[in-house]
Structures are given as C-alpha cells and as structure tokens.
Coordinates of C-alpha atoms in Angstrom, one line a residue:
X1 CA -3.6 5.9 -15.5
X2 CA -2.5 4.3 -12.6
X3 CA 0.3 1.7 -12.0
X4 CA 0.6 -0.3 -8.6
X5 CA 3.8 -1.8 -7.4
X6 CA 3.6 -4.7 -5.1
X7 CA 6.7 -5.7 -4.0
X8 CA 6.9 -9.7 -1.9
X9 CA 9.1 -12.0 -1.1
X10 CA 6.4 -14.4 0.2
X11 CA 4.4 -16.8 -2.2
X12 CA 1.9 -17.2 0.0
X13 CA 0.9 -13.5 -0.6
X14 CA 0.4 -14.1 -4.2
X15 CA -3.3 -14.6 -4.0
X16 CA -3.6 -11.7 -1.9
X17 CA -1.6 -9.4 -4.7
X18 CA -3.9 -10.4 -7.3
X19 CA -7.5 -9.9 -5.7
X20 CA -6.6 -6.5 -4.3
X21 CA -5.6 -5.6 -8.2
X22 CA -8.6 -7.2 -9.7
X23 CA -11.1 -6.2 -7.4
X24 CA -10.4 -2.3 -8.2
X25 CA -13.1 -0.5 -9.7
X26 CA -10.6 1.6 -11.3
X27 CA -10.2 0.5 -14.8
X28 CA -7.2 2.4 -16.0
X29 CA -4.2 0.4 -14.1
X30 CA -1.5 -1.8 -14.5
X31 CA 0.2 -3.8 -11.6
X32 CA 3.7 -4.8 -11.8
X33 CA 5.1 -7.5 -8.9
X34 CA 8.6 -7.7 -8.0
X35 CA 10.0 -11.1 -6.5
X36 CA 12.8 -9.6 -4.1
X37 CA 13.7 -13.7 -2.8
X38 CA 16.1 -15.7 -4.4
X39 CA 14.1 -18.6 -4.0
X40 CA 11.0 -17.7 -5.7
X41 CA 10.2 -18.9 -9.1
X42 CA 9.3 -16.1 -11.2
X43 CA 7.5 -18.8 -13.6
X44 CA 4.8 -19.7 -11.4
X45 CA 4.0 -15.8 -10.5
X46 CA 4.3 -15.3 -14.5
X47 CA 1.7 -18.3 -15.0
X48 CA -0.7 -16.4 -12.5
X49 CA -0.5 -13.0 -14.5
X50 CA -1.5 -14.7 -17.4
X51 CA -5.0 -14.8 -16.5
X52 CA -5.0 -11.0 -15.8
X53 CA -4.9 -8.3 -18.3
X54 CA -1.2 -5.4 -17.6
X55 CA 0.5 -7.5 -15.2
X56 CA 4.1 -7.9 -15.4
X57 CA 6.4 -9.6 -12.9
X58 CA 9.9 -8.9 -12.4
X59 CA 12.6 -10.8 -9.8
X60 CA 15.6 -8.6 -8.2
X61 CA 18.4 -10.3 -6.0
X62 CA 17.3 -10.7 -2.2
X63 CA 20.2 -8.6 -1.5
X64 CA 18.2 -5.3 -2.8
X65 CA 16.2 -3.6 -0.7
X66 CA 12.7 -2.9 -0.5
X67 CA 13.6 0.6 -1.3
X68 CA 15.5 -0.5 -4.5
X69 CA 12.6 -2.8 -5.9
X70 CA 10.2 0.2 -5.2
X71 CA 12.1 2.6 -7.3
X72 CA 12.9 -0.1 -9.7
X73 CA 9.0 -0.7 -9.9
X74 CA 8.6 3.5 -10.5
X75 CA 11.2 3.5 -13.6
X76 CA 9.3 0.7 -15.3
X77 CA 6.0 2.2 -14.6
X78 CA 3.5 3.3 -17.6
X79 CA 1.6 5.9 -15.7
X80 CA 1.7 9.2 -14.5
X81 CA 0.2 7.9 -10.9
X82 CA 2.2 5.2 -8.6
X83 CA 0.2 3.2 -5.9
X84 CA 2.4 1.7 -3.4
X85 CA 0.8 -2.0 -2.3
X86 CA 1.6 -3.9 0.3
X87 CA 1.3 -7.7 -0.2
X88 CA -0.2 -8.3 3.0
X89 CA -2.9 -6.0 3.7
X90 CA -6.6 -5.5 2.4
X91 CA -7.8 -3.0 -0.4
X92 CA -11.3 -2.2 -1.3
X93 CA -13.0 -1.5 -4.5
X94 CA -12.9 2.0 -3.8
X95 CA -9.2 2.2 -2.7
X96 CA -8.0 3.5 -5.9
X97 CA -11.1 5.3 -7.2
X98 CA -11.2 7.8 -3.7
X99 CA -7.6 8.8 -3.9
X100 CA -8.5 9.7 -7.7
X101 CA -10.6 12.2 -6.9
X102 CA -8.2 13.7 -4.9
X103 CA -5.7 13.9 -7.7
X104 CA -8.8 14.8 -9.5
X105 CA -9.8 17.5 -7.3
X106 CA -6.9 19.0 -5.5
X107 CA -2.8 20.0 -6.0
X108 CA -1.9 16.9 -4.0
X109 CA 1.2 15.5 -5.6
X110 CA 1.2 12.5 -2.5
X111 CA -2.0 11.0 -1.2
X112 CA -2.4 8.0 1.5
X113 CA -4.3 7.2 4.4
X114 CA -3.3 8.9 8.1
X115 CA -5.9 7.5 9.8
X116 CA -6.7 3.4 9.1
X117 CA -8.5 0.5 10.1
X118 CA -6.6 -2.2 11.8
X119 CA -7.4 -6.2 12.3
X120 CA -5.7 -8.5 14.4
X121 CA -6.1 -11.5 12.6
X122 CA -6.0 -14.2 15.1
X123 CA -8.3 -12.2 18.0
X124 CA -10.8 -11.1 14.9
X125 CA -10.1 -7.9 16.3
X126 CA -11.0 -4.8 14.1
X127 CA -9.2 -1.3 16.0
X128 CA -8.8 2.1 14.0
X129 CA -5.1 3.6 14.9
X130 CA -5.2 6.8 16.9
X131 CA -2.7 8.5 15.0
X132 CA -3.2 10.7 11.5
X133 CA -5.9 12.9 10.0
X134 CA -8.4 12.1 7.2
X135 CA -9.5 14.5 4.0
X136 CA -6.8 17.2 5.0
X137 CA -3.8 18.5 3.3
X138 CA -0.6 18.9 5.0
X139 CA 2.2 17.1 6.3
X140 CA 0.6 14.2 7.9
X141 CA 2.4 11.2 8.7
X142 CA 0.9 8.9 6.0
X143 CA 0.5 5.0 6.6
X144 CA 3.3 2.8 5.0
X145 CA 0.8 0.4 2.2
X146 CA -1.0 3.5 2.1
X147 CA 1.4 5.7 -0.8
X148 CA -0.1 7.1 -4.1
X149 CA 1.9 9.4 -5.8
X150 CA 2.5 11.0 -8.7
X151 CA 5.4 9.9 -10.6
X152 CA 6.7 13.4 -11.8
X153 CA 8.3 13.7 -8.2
X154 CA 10.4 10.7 -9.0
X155 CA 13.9 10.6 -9.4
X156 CA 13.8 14.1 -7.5
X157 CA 12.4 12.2 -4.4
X158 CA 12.8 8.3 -4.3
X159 CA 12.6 5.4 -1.8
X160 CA 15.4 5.3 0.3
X161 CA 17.6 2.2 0.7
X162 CA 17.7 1.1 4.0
X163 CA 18.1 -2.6 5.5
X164 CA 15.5 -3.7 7.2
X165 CA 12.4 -1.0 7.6
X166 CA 11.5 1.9 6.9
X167 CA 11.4 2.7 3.7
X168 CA 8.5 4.3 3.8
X169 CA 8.6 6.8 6.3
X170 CA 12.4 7.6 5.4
X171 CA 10.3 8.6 1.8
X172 CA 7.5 10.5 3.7
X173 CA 9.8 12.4 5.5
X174 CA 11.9 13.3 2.4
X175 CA 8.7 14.6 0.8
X176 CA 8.0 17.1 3.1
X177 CA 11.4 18.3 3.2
X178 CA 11.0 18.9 -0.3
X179 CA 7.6 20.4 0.1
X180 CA 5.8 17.8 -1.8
X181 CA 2.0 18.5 -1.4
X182 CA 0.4 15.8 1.1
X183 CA -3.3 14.8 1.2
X184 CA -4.6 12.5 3.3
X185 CA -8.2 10.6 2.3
X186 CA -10.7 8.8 4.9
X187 CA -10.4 6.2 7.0
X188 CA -11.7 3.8 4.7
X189 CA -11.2 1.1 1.9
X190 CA -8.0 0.2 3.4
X191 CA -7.1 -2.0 5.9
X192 CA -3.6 -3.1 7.9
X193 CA -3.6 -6.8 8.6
X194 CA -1.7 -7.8 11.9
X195 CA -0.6 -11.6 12.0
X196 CA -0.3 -13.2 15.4
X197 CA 3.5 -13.5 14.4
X198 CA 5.1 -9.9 14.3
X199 CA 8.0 -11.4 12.4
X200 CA 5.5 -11.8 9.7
X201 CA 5.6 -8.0 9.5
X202 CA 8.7 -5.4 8.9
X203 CA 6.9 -3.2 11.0
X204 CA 7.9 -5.1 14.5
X205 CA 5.9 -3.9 17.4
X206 CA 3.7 -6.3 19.0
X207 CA 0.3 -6.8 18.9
X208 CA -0.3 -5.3 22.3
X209 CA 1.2 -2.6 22.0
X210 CA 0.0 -1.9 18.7
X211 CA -3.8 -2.5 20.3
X212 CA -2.9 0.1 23.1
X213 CA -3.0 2.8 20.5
X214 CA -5.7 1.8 18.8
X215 CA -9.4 2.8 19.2
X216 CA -11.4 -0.9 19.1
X217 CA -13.8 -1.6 17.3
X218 CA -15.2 -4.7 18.3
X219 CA -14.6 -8.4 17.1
X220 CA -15.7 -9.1 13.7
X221 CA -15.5 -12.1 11.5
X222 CA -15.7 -10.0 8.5
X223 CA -14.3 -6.7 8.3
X224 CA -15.4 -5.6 4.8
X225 CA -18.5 -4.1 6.0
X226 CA -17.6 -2.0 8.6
X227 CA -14.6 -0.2 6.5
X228 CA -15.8 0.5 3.0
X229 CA -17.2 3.3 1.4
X230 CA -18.5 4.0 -1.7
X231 CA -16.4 6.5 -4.2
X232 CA -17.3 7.0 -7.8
X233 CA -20.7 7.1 -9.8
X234 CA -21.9 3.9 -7.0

C-alpha cells in the first residue's frame, strides 16, 4: 500500500535505510533504493535486501539528479501511496502508520511534517524548528524527508530537476500551484539529523544558524523518547 523511495549516494547510510524500513509498523510497503554514485556497488546493497522481504535496489548515473532518481523511484512504484525517505534522518514506528490515517481520514492528496524535531548530532542537542503547523490542511511549507503522497498526482506534478538542492521545495511549491490538497501531521515520529559537517547535508546552512530558529529542547543522549507517539491500535 505504500512504497518508500530512498534515494543515497552514501554507503554509509545503508544501515540507516534499512532500519527505518524494517522498523515500520506498517505492514503493507515496499522500499525501493536508488544508488545515484558511480562508485557504489549495487551488489553489496543487493546482498543487504536479500534479508528483507519487497526491496529492490536500482543504480542511476551520478550525473542524474536527485529529482530524476525520485521520479524514476515513483514510475517503478507498486503502490498507490509514495513516501519520500531521506537516508540520513530518523523514522519511528509510527511514521508511516500516522500519515495513514490521514489518507485514511481526510482528502489530503500530500501529507508531511511542518513542524519537526531536530538533533544536532555532535552537541546531543534535540531543538524543534519554529517554522510549520501540525494536524492542519492547507498550504504549509512541508519538511523535505517528510513527503507522502499519493501517486495519482504523478506525472501531472513531479520532482523537479535541479543541480544541487532543492528538489523538494521546488515540488512543494508546484503542488500548491496546482492545488494539490496539503496536510500536515504532528510533530512527531520523525526526526532531522544535523551532522557537525553541513557538507554532509544538501541543505547547507550551518548549525548555528539552524539552532537560532529552533525552539531547544535540551541535551539528550537518546532522542527516541522524547519524539514518538503512538498511532494505530497501540
């Protein structure tokens, strides 16, 4: 029911791909991985998916975009619902299962997460960013690693292909234009992972600056607590 497109062109991120897929309580999914470096060997990703049940991994020439493996990703999709993942960041158990229920229970044709938790991984710092609303439809500015969809929208509206960044708000903004109906869930069960290095991230503003528009939180050694909620029949 619902297919989730991770696209990487880190190795180091594949353990990170894999544990957000597996640990979703949502049952109905499939995950397909797209390799988008030259110098990554599909046959050790392929070896990995082998232990999990509907993964498939595909590899596309470095010189596509992000935007091109993500609409790549949608045309091999199985499912009526698309889940954007980024390789980097945490999902919880109930990521997929609370934006369900908003399929489930509204018109919403796009769903993802306005406001969202933040950690700064080397200062064990957990923030929530000031900007975006929570449980509200309209034309929020939705959070990047954040976008569920469904795929009926697709080829009408598709990722742009841009160099660089900003894919995802270039997409956003097209949706709204087109008067795609936008939902956006809590706060929780998702969170954005900041590495000391911003050049770790496509999404280059620093730390500090990032920090000034966040609310904090506190330092935590383990964030998992303090940002998920329970969705579903738990």
């Amino acid at each position: 029911m619902v297919t989730l497109i991770a696209c990487t062109i880190r190795d180091n991120m594949m353990n990170n791909i894999f544990e957000n897929f597996s640990r979703q309580r949502w049952k109905e999914k499939e995950l397909i991985i797209i390799l988008n470096n030259d110098k990554m060997k599909i046959s050790k990703w392929r070896e990995k998916a082998s232990s999990y049940a509907n993964v498939t991994i595909y590899q596309l020439p470095q010189e596509k975009t992000l935007g091109d493996c993500l609409n790549f990703g949608i045309e091999k999709a199985k499912f009526d619902i698309v889940a954007k993942f980024d390789d980097d960041d945490y999902y919880s158990p109930y990521y997929l299962t609370e934006a369900m229920e908003v399929f489930n229970n509204t018109n919403a044709q796009l769903v993802g997460k306005g406001k969202s938790f933040m950690y700064f991984e080397k200062e064990k710092l957990l923030t929530i960013r000031k900007l975006g609303t929570e449980n509200k439809a309209g034309k929020s500015s939705l959070k990047g690693g954040t976008l569920i969809f469904k795929k009926e929208i697709y080829p009408r509206i598709k990722f742009p292909s841009i160099k660089g960044s900003g894919e995802d708000s270039g997409f956003v903004r097209i949706c709204k234009r087109r008067n795609v109906k936008i939902y956006t869930t809590s706060r929780y069960n998702y969170v954005y992972i900041r590495r000391s290095n911003r050049n770790f991230h496509t999404f280059k503003q620093s730390n500090a600056r990032l920090r000034r528009r966040s609310y904090i939180i506190g330092r935590v050694e383990n964030f998992v607590q303090y940002t998920t909620k329970a969705f579903g029949n738990d």
